[in-house]
mmCIF file of C-alpha atoms in Angstrom:
data_model
loop_
_atom_site.group_PDB
_atom_site.id
_atom_site.type_symbol
_atom_site.label_atom_id
_atom_site.label_comp_id
_atom_site.label_asym_id
_atom_site.label_seq_id
_atom_site.Cartn_x
_atom_site.Cartn_y
_atom_site.Cartn_z
ATOM 1 C CA MET A 1 127.715 98.748 130.402
ATOM 2 C CA SER A 2 126.557 97.232 127.346
ATOM 3 C CA VAL A 3 124.035 99.977 126.993
ATOM 4 C CA PHE A 4 126.751 101.934 126.804
ATOM 5 C CA LEU A 5 128.659 99.750 124.003
ATOM 6 C CA ARG A 6 125.993 99.701 122.033
ATOM 7 C CA LEU A 7 125.285 103.458 121.883
ATOM 8 C CA ARG A 8 129.238 103.141 121.148
ATOM 9 C CA ASN A 9 128.609 101.440 118.141
ATOM 10 C CA LEU A 10 125.958 103.349 116.443
ATOM 11 C CA SER A 11 126.308 105.292 113.024
ATOM 12 C CA ILE A 12 125.458 107.620 110.503
ATOM 13 C CA GLU A 13 123.330 105.309 108.898
ATOM 14 C CA HIS A 14 121.447 104.173 112.229
ATOM 15 C CA LEU A 15 120.491 108.052 113.962
ATOM 16 C CA TRP A 16 119.185 108.248 110.203
ATOM 17 C CA VAL A 17 117.059 105.756 110.801
ATOM 18 C CA TYR A 18 116.219 106.534 114.433
ATOM 19 C CA ALA A 19 115.508 110.159 112.378
ATOM 20 C CA VAL A 20 113.136 109.601 110.524
ATOM 21 C CA ILE A 21 111.065 106.701 112.110
ATOM 22 C CA GLY A 22 110.777 108.633 115.523
ATOM 23 C CA SER A 23 109.747 111.612 113.019
ATOM 24 C CA CYS A 24 106.826 109.411 111.616
ATOM 25 C CA PHE A 25 105.665 108.560 115.001
ATOM 26 C CA GLY A 26 105.985 111.938 116.426
ATOM 27 C CA TYR A 27 104.020 113.233 113.706
ATOM 28 C CA LEU A 28 101.554 110.178 113.954
ATOM 29 C CA CYS A 29 101.239 110.973 117.173
ATOM 30 C CA ALA A 30 100.736 114.667 116.903
ATOM 31 C CA LEU A 31 97.508 114.777 114.316
ATOM 32 C CA PRO A 32 94.350 115.775 115.661
ATOM 33 C CA VAL A 33 91.644 114.077 115.152
ATOM 34 C CA GLU A 34 89.448 116.047 112.591
ATOM 35 C CA GLN A 35 85.573 115.650 112.166
ATOM 36 C CA TYR A 36 85.898 113.664 109.683
ATOM 37 C CA ASP A 37 84.213 109.961 109.426
ATOM 38 C CA PHE A 38 85.675 108.405 112.366
ATOM 39 C CA TRP A 39 82.814 108.533 114.724
ATOM 40 C CA ASN A 40 80.860 107.956 112.427
ATOM 41 C CA TYR A 41 83.126 104.161 112.571
ATOM 42 C CA LEU A 42 83.143 104.275 116.196
ATOM 43 C CA LYS A 43 79.411 104.110 116.785
ATOM 44 C CA LEU A 44 78.512 101.761 113.925
ATOM 45 C CA GLY A 45 81.225 99.961 115.968
ATOM 46 C CA ALA A 46 79.152 100.152 119.061
ATOM 47 C CA ASP A 47 75.814 99.329 117.152
ATOM 48 C CA TRP A 48 77.446 95.611 116.122
ATOM 49 C CA PHE A 49 78.349 94.980 119.547
ATOM 50 C CA GLN A 50 74.811 95.880 120.684
ATOM 51 C CA THR A 51 73.070 94.409 117.381
ATOM 52 C CA HIS A 52 75.395 91.735 116.190
ATOM 53 C CA ARG A 53 74.370 92.564 112.545
ATOM 54 C CA LEU A 54 75.741 94.101 109.725
ATOM 55 C CA VAL A 55 74.696 97.940 109.094
ATOM 56 C CA THR A 56 73.687 97.582 105.654
ATOM 57 C CA GLN A 57 71.668 101.307 106.136
ATOM 58 C CA ASP A 58 73.586 104.542 106.721
ATOM 59 C CA LEU A 59 71.925 105.255 109.569
ATOM 60 C CA TYR A 60 73.663 108.863 110.069
ATOM 61 C CA THR A 61 74.484 110.728 107.555
ATOM 62 C CA PHE A 62 71.510 113.040 107.613
ATOM 63 C CA THR A 63 71.039 113.641 104.020
ATOM 64 C CA VAL A 64 71.234 110.101 102.827
ATOM 65 C CA ALA A 65 69.326 108.605 106.160
ATOM 66 C CA GLY A 66 68.154 105.445 105.400
ATOM 67 C CA LYS A 67 68.851 104.479 102.149
ATOM 68 C CA GLN A 68 71.089 100.735 101.657
ATOM 69 C CA MET A 69 75.327 100.997 101.399
ATOM 70 C CA LEU A 70 78.173 98.920 100.604
ATOM 71 C CA ASN A 71 80.009 99.268 103.956
ATOM 72 C CA LEU A 72 83.704 98.047 103.018
ATOM 73 C CA HIS A 73 84.544 98.560 106.237
ATOM 74 C CA TRP A 74 82.738 97.091 108.621
ATOM 75 C CA GLY A 75 85.427 95.788 110.538
ATOM 76 C CA ALA A 76 86.823 98.759 111.513
ATOM 77 C CA GLY A 77 84.345 99.953 113.683
ATOM 78 C CA PRO A 78 84.632 97.206 116.555
ATOM 79 C CA VAL A 79 88.244 97.611 116.684
ATOM 80 C CA TYR A 80 88.160 101.670 117.115
ATOM 81 C CA TYR A 81 85.232 100.571 119.462
ATOM 82 C CA LEU A 82 87.006 97.827 121.522
ATOM 83 C CA ILE A 83 89.915 100.126 122.281
ATOM 84 C CA PHE A 84 87.997 102.727 122.611
ATOM 85 C CA ARG A 85 85.780 101.540 125.360
ATOM 86 C CA ALA A 86 89.594 100.061 126.528
ATOM 87 C CA GLY A 87 91.762 103.543 126.598
ATOM 88 C CA GLY A 88 88.903 106.831 125.011
ATOM 89 C CA LEU A 89 90.710 108.488 122.355
ATOM 90 C CA PRO A 90 94.219 108.584 123.481
ATOM 91 C CA LEU A 91 94.744 105.036 123.427
ATOM 92 C CA LEU A 92 93.237 104.477 120.396
ATOM 93 C CA VAL A 93 95.692 107.854 118.511
ATOM 94 C CA LEU A 94 98.868 105.426 119.555
ATOM 95 C CA LEU A 95 97.942 102.546 118.586
ATOM 96 C CA HIS A 96 97.127 104.320 115.403
ATOM 97 C CA ALA A 97 100.433 105.966 115.307
ATOM 98 C CA LEU A 98 102.280 102.635 116.406
ATOM 99 C CA LEU A 99 100.286 100.578 113.155
ATOM 100 C CA LEU A 100 101.418 103.522 110.787
ATOM 101 C CA THR A 101 104.762 103.294 112.093
ATOM 102 C CA ALA A 102 105.028 99.892 111.706
ATOM 103 C CA ALA A 103 104.166 99.963 107.903
ATOM 104 C CA PHE A 104 107.305 102.415 107.005
ATOM 105 C CA LEU A 105 109.877 100.125 109.113
ATOM 106 C CA LEU A 106 108.825 97.620 107.076
ATOM 107 C CA LEU A 107 108.503 99.633 103.638
ATOM 108 C CA LEU A 108 112.005 100.875 105.690
ATOM 109 C CA ASP A 109 113.792 97.743 105.997
ATOM 110 C CA LEU A 110 112.737 96.743 102.250
ATOM 111 C CA ALA A 111 114.159 99.259 101.424
ATOM 112 C CA ARG A 112 117.817 98.027 103.399
ATOM 113 C CA ARG A 113 117.685 94.555 102.164
ATOM 114 C CA THR A 114 117.355 95.642 98.168
ATOM 115 C CA SER A 115 119.224 99.144 97.960
ATOM 116 C CA GLY A 116 122.435 97.615 100.852
ATOM 117 C CA SER A 117 122.655 100.973 102.263
ATOM 118 C CA LEU A 118 120.388 102.289 105.778
ATOM 119 C CA ARG A 119 121.413 105.541 104.209
ATOM 120 C CA ILE A 120 119.524 104.736 101.093
ATOM 121 C CA ALA A 121 116.347 102.874 102.573
ATOM 122 C CA ALA A 122 115.945 106.111 105.433
ATOM 123 C CA GLY A 123 115.634 108.502 102.586
ATOM 124 C CA THR A 124 113.197 106.714 100.808
ATOM 125 C CA THR A 125 111.222 105.681 103.456
ATOM 126 C CA PHE A 126 111.148 109.774 104.727
ATOM 127 C CA LEU A 127 110.087 110.869 101.091
ATOM 128 C CA ALA A 128 107.377 108.082 101.368
ATOM 129 C CA PHE A 129 106.026 109.346 104.774
ATOM 130 C CA LEU A 130 106.476 112.486 103.120
ATOM 131 C CA VAL A 131 104.079 111.400 99.709
ATOM 132 C CA SER A 132 101.877 109.803 101.719
ATOM 133 C CA ALA A 133 101.288 112.773 104.741
ATOM 134 C CA THR A 134 97.785 114.213 104.350
ATOM 135 C CA ASN A 135 96.032 109.816 104.296
ATOM 136 C CA PHE A 136 96.916 109.912 108.170
ATOM 137 C CA ALA A 137 93.832 111.085 109.715
ATOM 138 C CA LEU A 138 92.600 108.740 111.792
ATOM 139 C CA ARG A 139 90.214 105.757 109.291
ATOM 140 C CA PRO A 140 90.413 102.640 107.727
ATOM 141 C CA GLN A 141 92.332 103.290 105.359
ATOM 142 C CA GLY A 142 95.633 103.722 108.010
ATOM 143 C CA PHE A 143 95.081 99.957 108.359
ATOM 144 C CA SER A 144 95.592 99.171 104.563
ATOM 145 C CA ILE A 145 99.138 100.954 104.409
ATOM 146 C CA PHE A 146 100.077 98.283 107.032
ATOM 147 C CA PHE A 147 98.631 95.845 105.276
ATOM 148 C CA PHE A 148 100.134 96.954 101.783
ATOM 149 C CA ALA A 149 103.034 97.617 103.600
ATOM 150 C CA LEU A 150 102.643 93.699 105.134
ATOM 151 C CA PRO A 151 102.364 91.521 102.175
ATOM 152 C CA LEU A 152 105.639 93.529 100.526
ATOM 153 C CA HIS A 153 107.751 92.280 102.728
ATOM 154 C CA LEU A 154 106.087 88.700 103.301
ATOM 155 C CA LEU A 155 106.808 88.387 99.123
ATOM 156 C CA ARG A 156 110.424 89.508 99.657
ATOM 157 C CA MET A 157 110.908 86.805 102.678
ATOM 158 C CA LYS A 158 108.984 84.347 100.905
ATOM 159 C CA ARG A 159 106.493 83.550 103.203
ATOM 160 C CA LEU A 160 103.723 82.940 100.747
ATOM 161 C CA TRP A 161 101.960 81.584 102.954
ATOM 162 C CA LEU A 162 100.924 83.661 105.421
ATOM 163 C CA ILE A 163 99.410 86.715 102.384
ATOM 164 C CA PRO A 164 95.648 84.853 103.026
ATOM 165 C CA MET A 165 95.145 85.338 106.115
ATOM 166 C CA VAL A 166 96.800 88.699 105.945
ATOM 167 C CA MET A 167 94.464 89.064 102.960
ATOM 168 C CA LEU A 168 91.250 88.103 104.800
ATOM 169 C CA LEU A 169 92.359 89.606 108.004
ATOM 170 C CA TRP A 170 92.409 93.320 105.352
ATOM 171 C CA GLN A 171 89.011 92.355 103.264
ATOM 172 C CA ASN A 172 87.003 93.260 106.499
ATOM 173 C CA LEU A 173 88.984 96.726 107.129
ATOM 174 C CA HIS A 174 88.879 97.950 104.548
ATOM 175 C CA GLY A 175 87.589 98.306 100.935
ATOM 176 C CA ALA A 176 91.385 99.007 99.251
ATOM 177 C CA PHE A 177 92.389 95.456 100.523
ATOM 178 C CA VAL A 178 92.034 94.830 96.439
ATOM 179 C CA LEU A 179 95.579 96.402 96.256
ATOM 180 C CA GLY A 180 97.095 93.924 97.770
ATOM 181 C CA ALA A 181 95.646 91.428 95.385
ATOM 182 C CA VAL A 182 97.083 93.663 92.576
ATOM 183 C CA LEU A 183 99.976 93.472 94.627
ATOM 184 C CA VAL A 184 100.364 89.600 94.160
ATOM 185 C CA GLY A 185 99.304 89.656 91.000
ATOM 186 C CA SER A 186 102.311 91.919 89.749
ATOM 187 C CA GLU A 187 104.784 89.886 91.301
ATOM 188 C CA TRP A 188 104.149 87.031 89.857
ATOM 189 C CA LEU A 189 103.493 88.351 86.080
ATOM 190 C CA GLY A 190 107.011 89.818 87.087
ATOM 191 C CA SER A 191 108.379 86.978 88.429
ATOM 192 C CA LEU A 192 106.885 85.346 84.200
ATOM 193 C CA VAL A 193 108.813 87.227 82.459
ATOM 194 C CA PRO A 194 112.947 87.121 82.791
ATOM 195 C CA LEU A 195 115.205 89.714 82.326
ATOM 196 C CA GLN A 196 116.860 90.923 79.823
ATOM 197 C CA ARG A 197 119.561 92.903 78.335
ATOM 198 C CA SER A 198 121.104 94.109 75.339
ATOM 199 C CA VAL A 199 125.056 93.265 75.581
ATOM 200 C CA GLY A 200 126.859 94.467 71.920
ATOM 201 C CA GLY A 201 123.601 94.932 70.117
ATOM 202 C CA GLU A 202 122.113 90.985 71.394
ATOM 203 C CA HIS A 203 119.857 89.982 74.102
ATOM 204 C CA CYS A 204 120.812 88.353 77.243
ATOM 205 C CA ASP A 205 118.657 86.189 79.324
ATOM 206 C CA SER A 206 119.875 87.326 82.879
ATOM 207 C CA SER A 207 118.368 83.828 84.442
ATOM 208 C CA LYS A 208 121.151 81.956 82.571
ATOM 209 C CA PRO A 209 124.225 81.251 83.237
ATOM 210 C CA SER A 210 127.255 84.111 81.753
ATOM 211 C CA PRO A 211 129.499 81.963 79.404
#
């Protein structure tokens, strides 16, 4: 009975949210695993478990075999390998879809808190999804999509003490972790500059109470 009462309380705004998040998740689950470098990361993850050493040479690209490389995404390989051992490619695709869907849920919640409107939040989230849809392949960059949305949410919630732990994890999974530092730095710089507005040709500091 309580389920039916909850359904009766649903608004069109809630349906917008469910449609957007459901579309994101369904699209991500349906994406094929293309012949990108995913399989290279998976093999490097297997090598790490066998040797317990960080791979610093390109072992599986025949055109540059044996050359030194900067393995910025070293942590993604062992993660992929563990999941692959547990449930194969279907589990990897499912968890990848859940991770990116969680990123857009965080973005939607941030937009809702900022705008005060579920409809606006759903619309902006869907727009962000469309703009970034070409970067959803099963690759380590998926970690960066989630770990970029997470500090945004933590900054909004004033949970600053969690951000260093997020950054520590992120820097071992994908090289775009530097964007996290840019994000936090931008937030800090923004907090130093008071918002000003012009009233009658005079500048007023919005941080000061109005007379």
